Short mmCIF file of C-alpha atoms in Angstrom, two decimals:
data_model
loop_
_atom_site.label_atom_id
_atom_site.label_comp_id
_atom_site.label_asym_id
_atom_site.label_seq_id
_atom_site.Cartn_x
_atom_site.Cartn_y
_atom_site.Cartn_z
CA UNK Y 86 -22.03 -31.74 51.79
CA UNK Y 87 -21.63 -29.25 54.46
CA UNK Y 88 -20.86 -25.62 54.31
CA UNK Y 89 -17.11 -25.51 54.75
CA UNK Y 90 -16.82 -28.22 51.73
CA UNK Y 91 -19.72 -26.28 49.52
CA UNK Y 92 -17.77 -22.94 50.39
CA UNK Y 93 -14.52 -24.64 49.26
CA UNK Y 94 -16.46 -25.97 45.91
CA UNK Y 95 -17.42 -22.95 45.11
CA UNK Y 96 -13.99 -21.19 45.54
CA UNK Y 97 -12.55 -23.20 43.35
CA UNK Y 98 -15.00 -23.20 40.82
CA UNK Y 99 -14.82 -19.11 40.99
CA UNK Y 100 -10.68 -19.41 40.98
CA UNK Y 101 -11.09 -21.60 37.62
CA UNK Y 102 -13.95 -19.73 35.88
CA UNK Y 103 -11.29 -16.16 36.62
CA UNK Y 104 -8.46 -18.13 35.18
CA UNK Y 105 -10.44 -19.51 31.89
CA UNK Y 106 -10.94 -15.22 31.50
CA UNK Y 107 -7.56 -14.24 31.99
CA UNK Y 108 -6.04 -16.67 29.96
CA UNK Y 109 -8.95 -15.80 26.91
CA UNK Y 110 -8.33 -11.94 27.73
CA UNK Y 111 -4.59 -12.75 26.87
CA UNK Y 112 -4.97 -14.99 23.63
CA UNK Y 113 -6.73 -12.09 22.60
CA UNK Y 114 -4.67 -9.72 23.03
CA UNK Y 115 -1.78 -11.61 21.60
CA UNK Y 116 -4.53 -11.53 18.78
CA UNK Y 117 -4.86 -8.44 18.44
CA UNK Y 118 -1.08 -7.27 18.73
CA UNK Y 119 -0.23 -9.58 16.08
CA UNK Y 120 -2.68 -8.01 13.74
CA UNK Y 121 -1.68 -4.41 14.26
CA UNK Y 122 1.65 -5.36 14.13
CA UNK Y 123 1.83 -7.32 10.43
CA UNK Y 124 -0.86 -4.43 9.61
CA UNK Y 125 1.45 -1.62 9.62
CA UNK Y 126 4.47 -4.04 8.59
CA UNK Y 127 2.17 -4.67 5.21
CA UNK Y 128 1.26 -0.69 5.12
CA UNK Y 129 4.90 0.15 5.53
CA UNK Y 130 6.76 -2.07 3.07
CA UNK Y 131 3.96 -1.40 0.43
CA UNK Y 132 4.47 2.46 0.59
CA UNK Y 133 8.08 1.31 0.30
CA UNK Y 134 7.81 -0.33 -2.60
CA UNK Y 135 5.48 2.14 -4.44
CA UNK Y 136 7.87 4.80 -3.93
CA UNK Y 137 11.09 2.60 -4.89
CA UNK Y 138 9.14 1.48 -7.73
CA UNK Y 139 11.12 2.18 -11.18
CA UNK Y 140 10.96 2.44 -14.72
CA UNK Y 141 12.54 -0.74 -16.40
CA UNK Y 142 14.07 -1.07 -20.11
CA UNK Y 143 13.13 2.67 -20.10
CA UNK Y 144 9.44 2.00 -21.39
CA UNK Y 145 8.00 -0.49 -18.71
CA UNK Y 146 6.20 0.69 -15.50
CA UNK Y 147 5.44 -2.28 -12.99
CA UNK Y 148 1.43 -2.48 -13.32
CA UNK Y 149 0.29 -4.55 -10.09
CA UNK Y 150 -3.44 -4.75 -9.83
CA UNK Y 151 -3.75 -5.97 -6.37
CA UNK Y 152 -1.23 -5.81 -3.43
CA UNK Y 153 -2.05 -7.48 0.02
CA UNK Y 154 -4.67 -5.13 2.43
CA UNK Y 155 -4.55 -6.94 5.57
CA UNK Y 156 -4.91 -10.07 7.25
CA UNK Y 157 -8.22 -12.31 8.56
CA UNK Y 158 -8.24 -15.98 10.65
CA UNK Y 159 -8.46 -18.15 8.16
CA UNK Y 160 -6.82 -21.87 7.02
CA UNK Y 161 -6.10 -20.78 3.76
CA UNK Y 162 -3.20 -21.31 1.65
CA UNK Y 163 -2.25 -17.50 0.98
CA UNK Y 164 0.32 -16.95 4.04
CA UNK Y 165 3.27 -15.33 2.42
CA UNK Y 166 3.04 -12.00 0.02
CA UNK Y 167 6.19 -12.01 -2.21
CA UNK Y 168 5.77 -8.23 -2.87
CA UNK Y 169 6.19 -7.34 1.12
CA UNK Y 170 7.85 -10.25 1.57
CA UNK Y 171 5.57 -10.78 4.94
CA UNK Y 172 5.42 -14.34 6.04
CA UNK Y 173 2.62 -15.04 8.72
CA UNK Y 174 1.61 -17.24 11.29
CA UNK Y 175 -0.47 -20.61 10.86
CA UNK Y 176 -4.11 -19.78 10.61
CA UNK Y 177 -4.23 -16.39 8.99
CA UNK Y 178 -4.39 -15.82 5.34
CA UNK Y 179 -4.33 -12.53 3.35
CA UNK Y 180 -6.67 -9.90 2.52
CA UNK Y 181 -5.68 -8.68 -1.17
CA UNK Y 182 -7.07 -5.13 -2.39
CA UNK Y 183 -7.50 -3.87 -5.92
CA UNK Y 184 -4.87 -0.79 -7.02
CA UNK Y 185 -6.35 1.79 -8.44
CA UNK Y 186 -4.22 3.45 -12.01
CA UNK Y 187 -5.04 7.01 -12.78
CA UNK Y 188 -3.03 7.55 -16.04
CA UNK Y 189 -2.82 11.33 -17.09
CA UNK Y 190 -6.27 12.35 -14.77
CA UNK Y 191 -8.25 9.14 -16.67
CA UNK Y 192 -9.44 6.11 -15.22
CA UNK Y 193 -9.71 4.12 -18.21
CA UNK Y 194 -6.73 5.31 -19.78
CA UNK Y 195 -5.77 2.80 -22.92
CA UNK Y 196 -2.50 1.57 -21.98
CA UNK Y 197 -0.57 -1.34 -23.36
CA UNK Y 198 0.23 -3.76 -20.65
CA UNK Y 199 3.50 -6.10 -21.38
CA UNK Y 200 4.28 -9.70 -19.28
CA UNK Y 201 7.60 -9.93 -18.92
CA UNK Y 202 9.56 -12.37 -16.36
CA UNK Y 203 5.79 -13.57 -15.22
CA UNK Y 204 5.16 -10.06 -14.26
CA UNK Y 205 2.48 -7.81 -15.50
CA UNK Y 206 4.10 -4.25 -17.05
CA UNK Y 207 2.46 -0.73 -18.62
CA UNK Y 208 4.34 0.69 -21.58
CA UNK Y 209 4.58 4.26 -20.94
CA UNK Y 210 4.67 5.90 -24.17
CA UNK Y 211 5.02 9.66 -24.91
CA UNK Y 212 1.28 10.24 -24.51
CA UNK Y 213 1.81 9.76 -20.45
CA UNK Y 214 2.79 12.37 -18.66
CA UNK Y 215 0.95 11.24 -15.02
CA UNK Y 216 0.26 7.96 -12.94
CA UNK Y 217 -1.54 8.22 -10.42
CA UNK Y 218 -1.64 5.19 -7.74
CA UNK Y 219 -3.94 4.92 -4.56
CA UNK Y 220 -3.24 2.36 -2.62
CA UNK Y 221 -6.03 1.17 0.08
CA UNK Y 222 -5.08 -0.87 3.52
CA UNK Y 223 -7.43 -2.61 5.75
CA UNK Y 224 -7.24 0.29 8.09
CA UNK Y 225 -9.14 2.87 6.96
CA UNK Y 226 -6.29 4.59 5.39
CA UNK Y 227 -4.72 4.62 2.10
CA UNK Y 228 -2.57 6.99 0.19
CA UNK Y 229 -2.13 7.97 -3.29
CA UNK Y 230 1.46 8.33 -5.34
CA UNK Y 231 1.76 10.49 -8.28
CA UNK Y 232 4.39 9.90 -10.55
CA UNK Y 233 5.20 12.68 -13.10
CA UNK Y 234 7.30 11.51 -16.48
CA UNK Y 235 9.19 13.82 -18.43
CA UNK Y 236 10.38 12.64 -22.27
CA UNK Y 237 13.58 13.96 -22.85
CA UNK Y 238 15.67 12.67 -25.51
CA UNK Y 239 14.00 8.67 -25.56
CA UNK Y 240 14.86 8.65 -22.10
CA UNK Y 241 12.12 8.80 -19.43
CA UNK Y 242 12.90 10.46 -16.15
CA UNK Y 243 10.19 10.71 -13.49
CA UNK Y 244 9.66 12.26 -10.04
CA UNK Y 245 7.59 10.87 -7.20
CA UNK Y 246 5.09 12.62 -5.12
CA UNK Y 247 3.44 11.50 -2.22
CA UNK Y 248 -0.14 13.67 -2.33
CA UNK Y 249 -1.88 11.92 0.75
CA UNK Y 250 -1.70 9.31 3.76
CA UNK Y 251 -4.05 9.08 5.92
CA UNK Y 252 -4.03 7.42 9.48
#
């Protein structure tokens, strides 16, 4: 080989070893933005929901233990949440995280818990006058939603406060 051919070799090889990079640089980045992305669609439409939540047949409070964190590569068989109604891509499955119930300042309140329509439900009773929920993401952030019930007339009315979020 001479040094024109072993000079042309070697540009080549260096033009195919920069594209391999570039096009793994990209991939992951396209990574990456998909996983911020369905990150703070998850955060957002499970704040939603916590502060939409409502009181049904005026006694039952929607009790769900775990609610979807984030996401991780993985060929699983968890790739749609039906609470954030978040859909995702081939190859990524969810992360689930435990919600913690503070009920009147108590974490082992006794509550009764009620299945109705497949779905898990706390009587509140006259004896609760606070929930607490904190709600973790994969982030490090998480935020907790305090919901204060009033008894007026066997009615329950109720106010929501958000007391923190952090980012």
């Amino acid at each position: 080989m001479t040094e024109v051919e072993m000079l042309v070799l070697s540009i080549v090889f260096f033009v195919v070893t920069l594209s391999f990079f570039v096009f793994i640089l990209i991939v992951l980045k396209n990574r990456k933005r998909y996983f911020e992305t369905i990150l703070s669609e998850i955060e957002y439409k499970t704040k939603e929901y916590f502060m939409g939540i409502g009181i049904e047949d005026d006694r039952l409070f929607p009790f769900d233990k775990e609610v979807v964190a984030g996401i991780t590569r993985k060929f699983n068989k968890i790739d749609y949440d039906e609470l954030t109604n978040i859909k995702l891509k081939k190859g990524y499955t969810f992360i689930k995280q435990r919600v913690i119930f503070i009920v009147n300042n108590e974490l082992n309140y006794p509550f009764e818990i009620v299945n109705k329509n497949n779905k898990e439900y706390m009587v509140i009773d006259d004896s609760i006058k606070q929930i607490e929920i904190l709600v973790s993401s994969y982030r490090p952030s998480h935020y907790m939603l305090k919901y204060t019930f009033t008894h007026e007339n066997n009615r329950i009315a109720y106010e929501v406060e958000e007391v923190k979020y952090d980012e």
